């Protein structure tokens, strides 16, 4: 596709984003309490809260879906667009939209009181399919860090090889002598002659047998010929009839969707290869134009400094001195100069009535000040969003103010000023525009010189105030900064003299940093839910989506992480084989994260004693901050908090019991680090201690019929190469109660190399798979009930239970009031 095509999509997306953000901004400033009060007056207080909640949920869910569709389109544009200045703007808008998606998700969780949100009416109204509502992971997360990730993989491979944990099979070059070569040729030639002689003897034997049969009489020969012809006719007609019937049945099954269409392997491979080559050319062009853009930026910046630096300083200084003189003439006092945090002299001339000719040219600076004003109006929501607090109070479903909306509006304004009406007809080159680079760099250099001049002018004003006799206020540098700031004391560095490489090598050597299999999130098989579900029965697609929003997006981009609510820790709970570790590895793969393994069985005998444990926690926190993004993992997450440890357990799981809450709290808001635990027996832990460590609890249930059928089709196609025509719908029904992990293990056991070779002559049967599947344990109903009971005791589950009880009480009161009115 051409650059013009993606340019048109970009303009359409910008227009839609402008309309959407305007409506969203207006809705943000509406008072929900006023809406509820209006409904109270109209229909009564009992039904008003429920109606207001339903209305708000519908509105938020619509914004949520529209921002997802918009983000998917912008991601496609960013991945394919070549022009570097346009890509810069698209990237900022994409990050802001993805951040807004995450914000809306947290608002929906607060309203629905469950991790998964549904609204079929909104989906139907927007005419979206479930596949279109799935958020795509931006490809730039990995592509723009490709060199860094390759270097890290190479380093880990070298460390593991040096330790002897990986075996390298080097190809040894053996020199063959002339005698050995002659012997090899003799051996192969003798074998060839032996095969030819055996074939010759076989032909002689067949000819002898034919000679004996020719001694039959003429009559017998004619009779046998007629019988043979009839037999051939019978077999051929039966064969053709069966082939036609089989073909018709196959076409019918493909038509109604019971069987997948036969794979056109050669055509698919050719198309895939062509697409990969095309994408590779685009990526090379992006890198080339991006490099030229950066070089031209630095060159023009130096040129502006050299040509206009001196005159720029004089103009700014004269402008500030004129302002000081004007203030002194009007008030008789010297003015207080704004601090650097307040914006310095830029703050003075951005006020109405004080704009001068020199400051009027800085359109970008006025936009930045407007953007910071919008941000200051909305409180930061990137603090620790913990649903474990305020569980006993009544639920408030007031949405939190947005941090991402001012960013979206600022990028839209920049697009409207620069790109919307720009005439690009006939411009085929995708190189950067020189005039735009010059303008941006001129403003950047001006801001640098303005800061330097501001420092000089502060000193001049202080000297003037001293000369006049006024006391100087020493306040400029210690003004309080807005935004998130760590209130904790700075931690003591226990390893100040060691390099990051040495710490990394030590943790790899001790098995704390681990190599993980590269799995994509889409390999977690299953589609999104087609209809609304409850919180304990999400579809695989819903689980993929929530992990994308909670983990992958904040870990993948610093801009998204800084503007979204902070989630420090997540617990994935589900039966064995439900895919918890596969999801962990997929999260790490999608963002290229470093994996730290603090599973009790993994740290046995490592860093012994109290001092060793302190050093372990320190190293994990320090290296995870240095090598962001990072994932800290703990398998069997319930074991540190179990009330009674089995006597046979020698792993000392309670070793980290006291230090885990401290570890989670020490993950700062600016750190792209997340702690993920997995458990298949979460109810065995002390729930109070477990909830003090984990912010979010996600239950992964056993798959339903749809997910199971999809898994059978996909896995059978992968293992058999599309040869098998097994009835997957029957297998999905038979395997009800098993996990996809059990099915995968069953297929691995059955589909050996020998069995794959026999597929063309001996098709795979249901009995082969059923016999192996029966040897594995399914997920029993008692285990499912235990998981549902445990989830109802989580903070979000308790809040939902409390809300449902209140709703039931209100409904009973309403019915009682209606009965009284009816009797009256």
mmCIF file of N, CA and C in Angstrom, residues 427-548:
data_model
loop_
_atom_site.group_PDB
_atom_site.id
_atom_site.type_symbol
_atom_site.label_atom_id
_atom_site.label_comp_id
_atom_site.label_asym_id
_atom_site.label_seq_id
_atom_site.Cartn_x
_atom_site.Cartn_y
_atom_site.Cartn_z
ATOM 1 N N UNK A 427 4.200 15.758 -3.974
ATOM 2 C CA UNK A 427 5.366 15.498 -3.126
ATOM 3 C C UNK A 427 5.492 13.990 -2.952
ATOM 4 N N UNK A 428 6.442 13.390 -3.663
ATOM 5 C CA UNK A 428 6.629 11.947 -3.595
ATOM 6 C C UNK A 428 7.688 11.553 -2.569
ATOM 7 N N UNK A 429 8.607 12.448 -2.296
ATOM 8 C CA UNK A 429 9.669 12.135 -1.341
ATOM 9 C C UNK A 429 9.106 12.084 0.086
ATOM 10 N N UNK A 430 9.618 11.136 0.871
ATOM 11 C CA UNK A 430 9.178 11.002 2.259
ATOM 12 C C UNK A 430 10.189 11.606 3.239
ATOM 13 N N UNK A 431 11.076 12.453 2.727
ATOM 14 C CA UNK A 431 12.058 13.105 3.596
ATOM 15 C C UNK A 431 11.386 14.181 4.437
ATOM 16 N N UNK A 432 12.069 14.588 5.509
ATOM 17 C CA UNK A 432 11.523 15.590 6.434
ATOM 18 C C UNK A 432 11.511 16.968 5.772
ATOM 19 N N UNK A 433 10.545 17.802 6.191
ATOM 20 C CA UNK A 433 10.439 19.174 5.674
ATOM 21 C C UNK A 433 11.447 20.064 6.395
ATOM 22 N N UNK A 434 12.289 20.737 5.597
ATOM 23 C CA UNK A 434 13.376 21.556 6.164
ATOM 24 C C UNK A 434 12.840 22.730 6.967
ATOM 25 N N UNK A 435 11.792 23.412 6.457
ATOM 26 C CA UNK A 435 11.274 24.600 7.143
ATOM 27 C C UNK A 435 10.692 24.246 8.510
ATOM 28 N N UNK A 436 10.070 23.074 8.626
ATOM 29 C CA UNK A 436 9.500 22.664 9.909
ATOM 30 C C UNK A 436 10.603 22.324 10.917
ATOM 31 N N UNK A 437 11.666 21.689 10.431
ATOM 32 C CA UNK A 437 12.802 21.399 11.330
ATOM 33 C C UNK A 437 13.393 22.708 11.837
ATOM 34 N N UNK A 438 13.566 23.670 10.928
ATOM 35 C CA UNK A 438 14.165 24.962 11.296
ATOM 36 C C UNK A 438 13.314 25.673 12.347
ATOM 37 N N UNK A 439 11.993 25.674 12.131
ATOM 38 C CA UNK A 439 11.089 26.341 13.071
ATOM 39 C C UNK A 439 11.143 25.690 14.464
ATOM 40 N N UNK A 440 11.099 24.362 14.492
ATOM 41 C CA UNK A 440 11.142 23.656 15.785
ATOM 42 C C UNK A 440 12.455 23.904 16.513
ATOM 43 N N UNK A 441 13.568 23.817 15.781
ATOM 44 C CA UNK A 441 14.872 23.988 16.412
ATOM 45 C C UNK A 441 15.110 25.435 16.832
ATOM 46 N N UNK A 442 14.537 26.373 16.073
ATOM 47 C CA UNK A 442 14.660 27.778 16.463
ATOM 48 C C UNK A 442 13.984 28.015 17.819
ATOM 49 N N UNK A 443 12.788 27.437 17.979
ATOM 50 C CA UNK A 443 12.076 27.578 19.254
ATOM 51 C C UNK A 443 12.816 26.869 20.385
ATOM 52 N N UNK A 444 13.403 25.705 20.074
ATOM 53 C CA UNK A 444 14.142 24.956 21.096
ATOM 54 C C UNK A 444 15.370 25.734 21.563
ATOM 55 N N UNK A 445 16.115 26.307 20.601
ATOM 56 C CA UNK A 445 17.298 27.106 20.953
ATOM 57 C C UNK A 445 16.883 28.346 21.728
ATOM 58 N N UNK A 446 15.767 28.936 21.314
ATOM 59 C CA UNK A 446 15.267 30.128 22.008
ATOM 60 C C UNK A 446 14.947 29.817 23.478
ATOM 61 N N UNK A 447 14.321 28.659 23.726
ATOM 62 C CA UNK A 447 14.004 28.271 25.106
ATOM 63 C C UNK A 447 15.273 28.037 25.924
ATOM 64 N N UNK A 448 16.297 27.450 25.314
ATOM 65 C CA UNK A 448 17.558 27.224 26.026
ATOM 66 C C UNK A 448 18.184 28.554 26.426
ATOM 67 N N UNK A 449 18.258 29.490 25.461
ATOM 68 C CA UNK A 449 18.843 30.807 25.763
ATOM 69 C C UNK A 449 17.974 31.577 26.752
ATOM 70 N N UNK A 450 16.668 31.383 26.670
ATOM 71 C CA UNK A 450 15.777 32.089 27.598
ATOM 72 C C UNK A 450 16.039 31.653 29.041
ATOM 73 N N UNK A 451 16.266 30.358 29.245
ATOM 74 C CA UNK A 451 16.579 29.883 30.597
ATOM 75 C C UNK A 451 17.877 30.497 31.103
ATOM 76 N N UNK A 452 18.877 30.553 30.203
ATOM 77 C CA UNK A 452 20.164 31.144 30.611
ATOM 78 C C UNK A 452 20.009 32.639 30.937
ATOM 79 N N UNK A 453 19.250 33.352 30.082
ATOM 80 C CA UNK A 453 19.022 34.783 30.318
ATOM 81 C C UNK A 453 18.195 34.993 31.593
ATOM 82 N N UNK A 454 17.235 34.112 31.846
ATOM 83 C CA UNK A 454 16.407 34.227 33.058
ATOM 84 C C UNK A 454 17.272 34.171 34.315
ATOM 85 N N UNK A 455 18.249 33.277 34.340
ATOM 86 C CA UNK A 455 19.147 33.192 35.505
ATOM 87 C C UNK A 455 19.908 34.498 35.703
ATOM 88 N N UNK A 456 20.377 35.069 34.603
ATOM 89 C CA UNK A 456 21.116 36.350 34.700
ATOM 90 C C UNK A 456 20.186 37.459 35.174
ATOM 91 N N UNK A 457 18.958 37.508 34.652
ATOM 92 C CA UNK A 457 18.018 38.574 35.013
ATOM 93 C C UNK A 457 17.567 38.453 36.468
ATOM 94 N N UNK A 458 17.458 37.207 36.968
ATOM 95 C CA UNK A 458 17.129 37.050 38.400
ATOM 96 C C UNK A 458 18.197 37.692 39.266
ATOM 97 N N UNK A 459 19.449 37.459 38.898
ATOM 98 C CA UNK A 459 20.551 38.063 39.660
ATOM 99 C C UNK A 459 20.519 39.583 39.571
ATOM 100 N N UNK A 460 20.219 40.127 38.374
ATOM 101 C CA UNK A 460 20.133 41.591 38.215
ATOM 102 C C UNK A 460 19.014 42.172 39.081
ATOM 103 N N UNK A 461 17.851 41.503 39.093
ATOM 104 C CA UNK A 461 16.721 41.997 39.891
ATOM 105 C C UNK A 461 17.058 41.924 41.384
ATOM 106 N N UNK A 462 17.752 40.843 41.789
ATOM 107 C CA UNK A 462 18.169 40.741 43.195
ATOM 108 C C UNK A 462 19.105 41.885 43.581
ATOM 109 N N UNK A 463 20.044 42.207 42.678
ATOM 110 C CA UNK A 463 20.959 43.325 42.945
ATOM 111 C C UNK A 463 20.205 44.642 43.031
ATOM 112 N N UNK A 464 19.218 44.836 42.111
ATOM 113 C CA UNK A 464 18.423 46.074 42.145
ATOM 114 C C UNK A 464 17.602 46.165 43.428
ATOM 115 N N UNK A 465 17.015 45.013 43.849
ATOM 116 C CA UNK A 465 16.222 45.017 45.072
ATOM 117 C C UNK A 465 17.102 45.299 46.293
ATOM 118 N N UNK A 466 18.343 44.789 46.275
ATOM 119 C CA UNK A 466 19.282 45.064 47.365
ATOM 120 C C UNK A 466 19.646 46.541 47.385
ATOM 121 N N UNK A 467 19.830 47.106 46.174
ATOM 122 C CA UNK A 467 20.182 48.532 46.095
ATOM 123 C C UNK A 467 19.036 49.407 46.577
ATOM 124 N N UNK A 468 17.810 49.008 46.259
ATOM 125 C CA UNK A 468 16.634 49.787 46.698
ATOM 126 C C UNK A 468 16.410 49.643 48.192
ATOM 127 N N UNK A 469 16.839 48.494 48.763
ATOM 128 C CA UNK A 469 16.680 48.276 50.201
ATOM 129 C C UNK A 469 15.633 47.250 50.539
ATOM 130 N N UNK A 470 15.159 46.521 49.573
ATOM 131 C CA UNK A 470 14.141 45.497 49.806
ATOM 132 C C UNK A 470 14.812 44.152 50.043
ATOM 133 N N UNK A 471 14.257 43.375 50.995
ATOM 134 C CA UNK A 471 14.798 42.042 51.288
ATOM 135 C C UNK A 471 14.496 41.090 50.145
ATOM 136 N N UNK A 472 15.487 40.269 49.820
ATOM 137 C CA UNK A 472 15.349 39.334 48.714
ATOM 138 C C UNK A 472 14.777 38.016 49.227
ATOM 139 N N UNK A 473 13.745 37.527 48.553
ATOM 140 C CA UNK A 473 13.151 36.228 48.905
ATOM 141 C C UNK A 473 13.948 35.116 48.228
ATOM 142 N N UNK A 474 14.438 34.201 49.035
ATOM 143 C CA UNK A 474 15.186 33.055 48.490
ATOM 144 C C UNK A 474 14.243 31.867 48.346
ATOM 145 N N UNK A 475 13.592 31.861 47.209
ATOM 146 C CA UNK A 475 12.581 30.809 47.048
ATOM 147 C C UNK A 475 12.611 30.115 45.693
ATOM 148 N N UNK A 476 13.407 30.656 44.774
ATOM 149 C CA UNK A 476 13.232 30.254 43.387
ATOM 150 C C UNK A 476 13.465 28.773 43.140
ATOM 151 N N UNK A 477 14.480 28.190 43.786
ATOM 152 C CA UNK A 477 14.848 26.820 43.414
ATOM 153 C C UNK A 477 14.062 25.747 44.154
ATOM 154 N N UNK A 478 13.493 26.095 45.307
ATOM 155 C CA UNK A 478 12.873 25.083 46.157
ATOM 156 C C UNK A 478 11.358 25.081 46.068
ATOM 157 N N UNK A 479 10.835 25.532 44.955
ATOM 158 C CA UNK A 479 9.386 25.480 44.791
ATOM 159 C C UNK A 479 8.947 24.042 44.621
ATOM 160 N N UNK A 480 7.759 23.775 45.104
ATOM 161 C CA UNK A 480 7.249 22.408 45.088
ATOM 162 C C UNK A 480 6.846 22.008 43.681
ATOM 163 N N UNK A 481 7.328 20.869 43.249
ATOM 164 C CA UNK A 481 6.988 20.368 41.909
ATOM 165 C C UNK A 481 5.679 19.613 41.960
ATOM 166 N N UNK A 482 4.913 19.801 40.900
ATOM 167 C CA UNK A 482 3.658 19.063 40.820
ATOM 168 C C UNK A 482 3.922 17.701 40.213
ATOM 169 N N UNK A 483 2.951 16.826 40.307
ATOM 170 C CA UNK A 483 3.095 15.477 39.750
ATOM 171 C C UNK A 483 3.573 14.505 40.784
ATOM 172 N N UNK A 484 3.817 13.296 40.358
ATOM 173 C CA UNK A 484 4.168 12.244 41.303
ATOM 174 C C UNK A 484 5.615 12.373 41.722
ATOM 175 N N UNK A 485 5.837 12.181 43.000
ATOM 176 C CA UNK A 485 7.177 12.249 43.542
ATOM 177 C C UNK A 485 7.262 11.279 44.696
ATOM 178 N N UNK A 486 8.323 10.536 44.750
ATOM 179 C CA UNK A 486 8.453 9.528 45.791
ATOM 180 C C UNK A 486 8.670 10.185 47.134
ATOM 181 N N UNK A 487 7.827 9.830 48.121
ATOM 182 C CA UNK A 487 7.942 10.389 49.468
ATOM 183 C C UNK A 487 8.918 9.597 50.321
ATOM 184 N N UNK A 488 9.360 8.446 49.819
ATOM 185 C CA UNK A 488 10.217 7.593 50.630
ATOM 186 C C UNK A 488 11.642 8.111 50.618
ATOM 187 N N UNK A 489 12.388 7.692 51.649
ATOM 188 C CA UNK A 489 13.808 8.011 51.683
ATOM 189 C C UNK A 489 14.526 7.202 50.624
ATOM 190 N N UNK A 490 15.640 7.783 50.162
ATOM 191 C CA UNK A 490 16.417 7.079 49.154
ATOM 192 C C UNK A 490 17.047 5.849 49.769
ATOM 193 N N UNK A 491 16.897 4.722 49.080
ATOM 194 C CA UNK A 491 17.431 3.466 49.603
ATOM 195 C C UNK A 491 18.943 3.457 49.531
ATOM 196 N N UNK A 492 19.535 2.769 50.493
ATOM 197 C CA UNK A 492 20.989 2.641 50.518
ATOM 198 C C UNK A 492 21.410 1.629 49.463
ATOM 199 N N UNK A 493 22.393 2.009 48.658
ATOM 200 C CA UNK A 493 22.897 1.125 47.609
ATOM 201 C C UNK A 493 23.939 0.189 48.212
ATOM 202 N N UNK A 494 23.628 -1.114 48.248
ATOM 203 C CA UNK A 494 24.540 -2.107 48.823
ATOM 204 C C UNK A 494 25.632 -2.519 47.849
ATOM 205 N N UNK A 495 25.488 -2.167 46.587
ATOM 206 C CA UNK A 495 26.503 -2.535 45.579
ATOM 207 C C UNK A 495 26.870 -1.296 44.758
ATOM 208 N N UNK A 496 27.474 -0.270 45.378
ATOM 209 C CA UNK A 496 27.727 0.977 44.640
ATOM 210 C C UNK A 496 28.857 0.871 43.618
ATOM 211 N N UNK A 497 29.802 -0.050 43.840
ATOM 212 C CA UNK A 497 30.992 -0.113 42.982
ATOM 213 C C UNK A 497 30.883 -1.138 41.859
ATOM 214 N N UNK A 498 29.728 -1.789 41.730
ATOM 215 C CA UNK A 498 29.601 -2.853 40.736
ATOM 216 C C UNK A 498 28.839 -2.373 39.508
ATOM 217 N N UNK A 499 29.224 -2.882 38.362
ATOM 218 C CA UNK A 499 28.572 -2.492 37.104
ATOM 219 C C UNK A 499 27.283 -3.294 36.900
ATOM 220 N N UNK A 500 26.461 -2.787 36.015
ATOM 221 C CA UNK A 500 25.205 -3.488 35.694
ATOM 222 C C UNK A 500 25.493 -4.863 35.099
ATOM 223 N N UNK A 501 26.542 -4.954 34.275
ATOM 224 C CA UNK A 501 26.880 -6.235 33.633
ATOM 225 C C UNK A 501 27.246 -7.302 34.658
ATOM 226 N N UNK A 502 28.014 -6.901 35.688
ATOM 227 C CA UNK A 502 28.416 -7.883 36.703
ATOM 228 C C UNK A 502 27.224 -8.339 37.552
ATOM 229 N N UNK A 503 26.319 -7.407 37.869
ATOM 230 C CA UNK A 503 25.123 -7.771 38.636
ATOM 231 C C UNK A 503 24.219 -8.686 37.814
ATOM 232 N N UNK A 504 24.107 -8.372 36.536
ATOM 233 C CA UNK A 504 23.283 -9.201 35.633
ATOM 234 C C UNK A 504 23.855 -10.616 35.549
ATOM 235 N N UNK A 505 25.173 -10.701 35.403
ATOM 236 C CA UNK A 505 25.821 -12.013 35.297
ATOM 237 C C UNK A 505 25.635 -12.822 36.582
ATOM 238 N N UNK A 506 25.724 -12.145 37.736
ATOM 239 C CA UNK A 506 25.547 -12.852 39.013
ATOM 240 C C UNK A 506 24.139 -13.433 39.138
ATOM 241 N N UNK A 507 23.126 -12.628 38.757
ATOM 242 C CA UNK A 507 21.746 -13.103 38.871
ATOM 243 C C UNK A 507 21.443 -14.214 37.864
ATOM 244 N N UNK A 508 22.035 -14.147 36.673
ATOM 245 C CA UNK A 508 21.866 -15.226 35.695
ATOM 246 C C UNK A 508 22.543 -16.496 36.197
ATOM 247 N N UNK A 509 23.733 -16.342 36.779
ATOM 248 C CA UNK A 509 24.479 -17.497 37.306
ATOM 249 C C UNK A 509 23.699 -18.199 38.407
ATOM 250 N N UNK A 510 23.033 -17.421 39.255
ATOM 251 C CA UNK A 510 22.265 -17.994 40.363
ATOM 252 C C UNK A 510 20.851 -18.417 39.947
ATOM 253 N N UNK A 511 20.514 -18.243 38.683
ATOM 254 C CA UNK A 511 19.208 -18.681 38.196
ATOM 255 C C UNK A 511 18.065 -17.762 38.579
ATOM 256 N N UNK A 512 18.356 -16.543 39.041
ATOM 257 C CA UNK A 512 17.288 -15.585 39.396
ATOM 258 C C UNK A 512 16.738 -14.944 38.115
ATOM 259 N N UNK A 513 17.636 -14.484 37.239
ATOM 260 C CA UNK A 513 17.213 -14.035 35.907
ATOM 261 C C UNK A 513 17.196 -15.266 35.015
ATOM 262 N N UNK A 514 16.067 -15.530 34.401
ATOM 263 C CA UNK A 514 15.899 -16.777 33.652
ATOM 264 C C UNK A 514 15.571 -16.506 32.191
ATOM 265 N N UNK A 515 15.985 -17.457 31.373
ATOM 266 C CA UNK A 515 15.619 -17.428 29.959
ATOM 267 C C UNK A 515 14.224 -18.021 29.821
ATOM 268 N N UNK A 516 13.386 -17.402 29.002
ATOM 269 C CA UNK A 516 12.008 -17.875 28.863
ATOM 270 C C UNK A 516 11.698 -18.157 27.394
ATOM 271 N N UNK A 517 10.791 -19.100 27.129
ATOM 272 C CA UNK A 517 10.414 -19.373 25.730
ATOM 273 C C UNK A 517 9.662 -18.195 25.133
ATOM 274 N N UNK A 518 9.916 -17.910 23.872
ATOM 275 C CA UNK A 518 9.274 -16.770 23.202
ATOM 276 C C UNK A 518 7.892 -17.184 22.708
ATOM 277 N N UNK A 519 6.883 -16.678 23.382
ATOM 278 C CA UNK A 519 5.482 -16.950 23.026
ATOM 279 C C UNK A 519 4.767 -15.630 22.814
ATOM 280 N N UNK A 520 3.924 -15.582 21.810
ATOM 281 C CA UNK A 520 3.096 -14.397 21.566
ATOM 282 C C UNK A 520 1.779 -14.532 22.307
ATOM 283 N N UNK A 521 1.184 -13.394 22.647
ATOM 284 C CA UNK A 521 -0.073 -13.422 23.390
ATOM 285 C C UNK A 521 -1.196 -14.045 22.567
ATOM 286 N N UNK A 522 -1.123 -13.919 21.240
ATOM 287 C CA UNK A 522 -2.164 -14.504 20.385
ATOM 288 C C UNK A 522 -2.114 -16.035 20.395
ATOM 289 N N UNK A 523 -1.017 -16.625 20.897
ATOM 290 C CA UNK A 523 -0.926 -18.074 21.006
ATOM 291 C C UNK A 523 -1.735 -18.621 22.176
ATOM 292 N N UNK A 524 -2.248 -17.728 23.027
ATOM 293 C CA UNK A 524 -3.215 -18.132 24.052
ATOM 294 C C UNK A 524 -4.557 -18.254 23.340
ATOM 295 N N UNK A 525 -4.933 -19.487 22.984
ATOM 296 C CA UNK A 525 -5.995 -19.738 22.009
ATOM 297 C C UNK A 525 -7.375 -19.401 22.552
ATOM 298 N N UNK A 526 -8.191 -18.840 21.683
ATOM 299 C CA UNK A 526 -9.576 -18.524 22.031
ATOM 300 C C UNK A 526 -9.963 -17.136 21.560
ATOM 301 N N UNK A 527 -11.265 -16.940 21.305
ATOM 302 C CA UNK A 527 -11.769 -15.644 20.837
ATOM 303 C C UNK A 527 -12.340 -14.847 22.004
ATOM 304 N N UNK A 528 -12.666 -13.590 21.705
ATOM 305 C CA UNK A 528 -13.345 -12.747 22.693
ATOM 306 C C UNK A 528 -14.791 -13.214 22.857
ATOM 307 N N UNK A 529 -15.377 -12.882 24.010
ATOM 308 C CA UNK A 529 -16.754 -13.296 24.296
ATOM 309 C C UNK A 529 -17.715 -12.634 23.313
ATOM 310 N N UNK A 530 -18.642 -13.418 22.797
ATOM 311 C CA UNK A 530 -19.636 -12.886 21.862
ATOM 312 C C UNK A 530 -20.794 -12.213 22.590
ATOM 313 N N UNK A 531 -21.046 -12.628 23.834
ATOM 314 C CA UNK A 531 -22.114 -12.021 24.653
ATOM 315 C C UNK A 531 -21.566 -11.764 26.052
ATOM 316 N N UNK A 532 -22.342 -11.052 26.849
ATOM 317 C CA UNK A 532 -21.908 -10.692 28.198
ATOM 318 C C UNK A 532 -21.733 -11.930 29.076
ATOM 319 N N UNK A 533 -20.729 -11.881 29.955
ATOM 320 C CA UNK A 533 -20.443 -12.975 30.889
ATOM 321 C C UNK A 533 -20.257 -12.397 32.287
ATOM 322 N N UNK A 534 -20.106 -13.315 33.263
ATOM 323 C CA UNK A 534 -19.821 -12.830 34.608
ATOM 324 C C UNK A 534 -18.312 -12.771 34.838
ATOM 325 N N UNK A 535 -17.913 -12.255 35.988
ATOM 326 C CA UNK A 535 -16.498 -12.011 36.260
ATOM 327 C C UNK A 535 -15.664 -13.252 36.434
ATOM 328 N N UNK A 536 -16.294 -14.410 36.731
ATOM 329 C CA UNK A 536 -15.526 -15.637 36.949
ATOM 330 C C UNK A 536 -15.576 -16.570 35.742
ATOM 331 N N UNK A 537 -16.089 -16.086 34.613
ATOM 332 C CA UNK A 537 -16.146 -16.934 33.422
ATOM 333 C C UNK A 537 -15.767 -16.140 32.172
ATOM 334 N N UNK A 538 -14.578 -15.524 32.169
ATOM 335 C CA UNK A 538 -14.181 -14.754 30.989
ATOM 336 C C UNK A 538 -13.729 -15.672 29.860
ATOM 337 N N UNK A 539 -13.760 -15.154 28.660
ATOM 338 C CA UNK A 539 -13.257 -15.906 27.510
ATOM 339 C C UNK A 539 -11.747 -15.697 27.403
ATOM 340 N N UNK A 540 -11.025 -16.552 26.645
ATOM 341 C CA UNK A 540 -9.572 -16.346 26.477
ATOM 342 C C UNK A 540 -9.228 -14.987 25.875
ATOM 343 N N UNK A 541 -10.071 -14.502 24.949
ATOM 344 C CA UNK A 541 -9.820 -13.188 24.364
ATOM 345 C C UNK A 541 -9.917 -12.070 25.389
ATOM 346 N N UNK A 542 -10.855 -12.185 26.338
ATOM 347 C CA UNK A 542 -10.979 -11.182 27.399
ATOM 348 C C UNK A 542 -9.752 -11.188 28.306
ATOM 349 N N UNK A 543 -9.209 -12.381 28.580
ATOM 350 C CA UNK A 543 -8.000 -12.483 29.421
ATOM 351 C C UNK A 543 -6.813 -11.855 28.702
ATOM 352 N N UNK A 544 -6.698 -12.113 27.390
ATOM 353 C CA UNK A 544 -5.624 -11.475 26.619
ATOM 354 C C UNK A 544 -5.730 -9.956 26.688
ATOM 355 N N UNK A 545 -6.963 -9.455 26.556
ATOM 356 C CA UNK A 545 -7.164 -8.002 26.531
ATOM 357 C C UNK A 545 -6.793 -7.358 27.862
ATOM 358 N N UNK A 546 -7.206 -7.976 28.954
ATOM 359 C CA UNK A 546 -6.953 -7.343 30.255
ATOM 360 C C UNK A 546 -5.467 -7.370 30.606
ATOM 361 N N UNK A 547 -4.759 -8.418 30.199
ATOM 362 C CA UNK A 547 -3.316 -8.462 30.444
ATOM 363 C C UNK A 547 -2.581 -7.464 29.549
ATOM 364 N N UNK A 548 -3.116 -7.221 28.367
ATOM 365 C CA UNK A 548 -2.548 -6.179 27.506
ATOM 366 C C UNK A 548 -2.678 -4.810 28.177
#
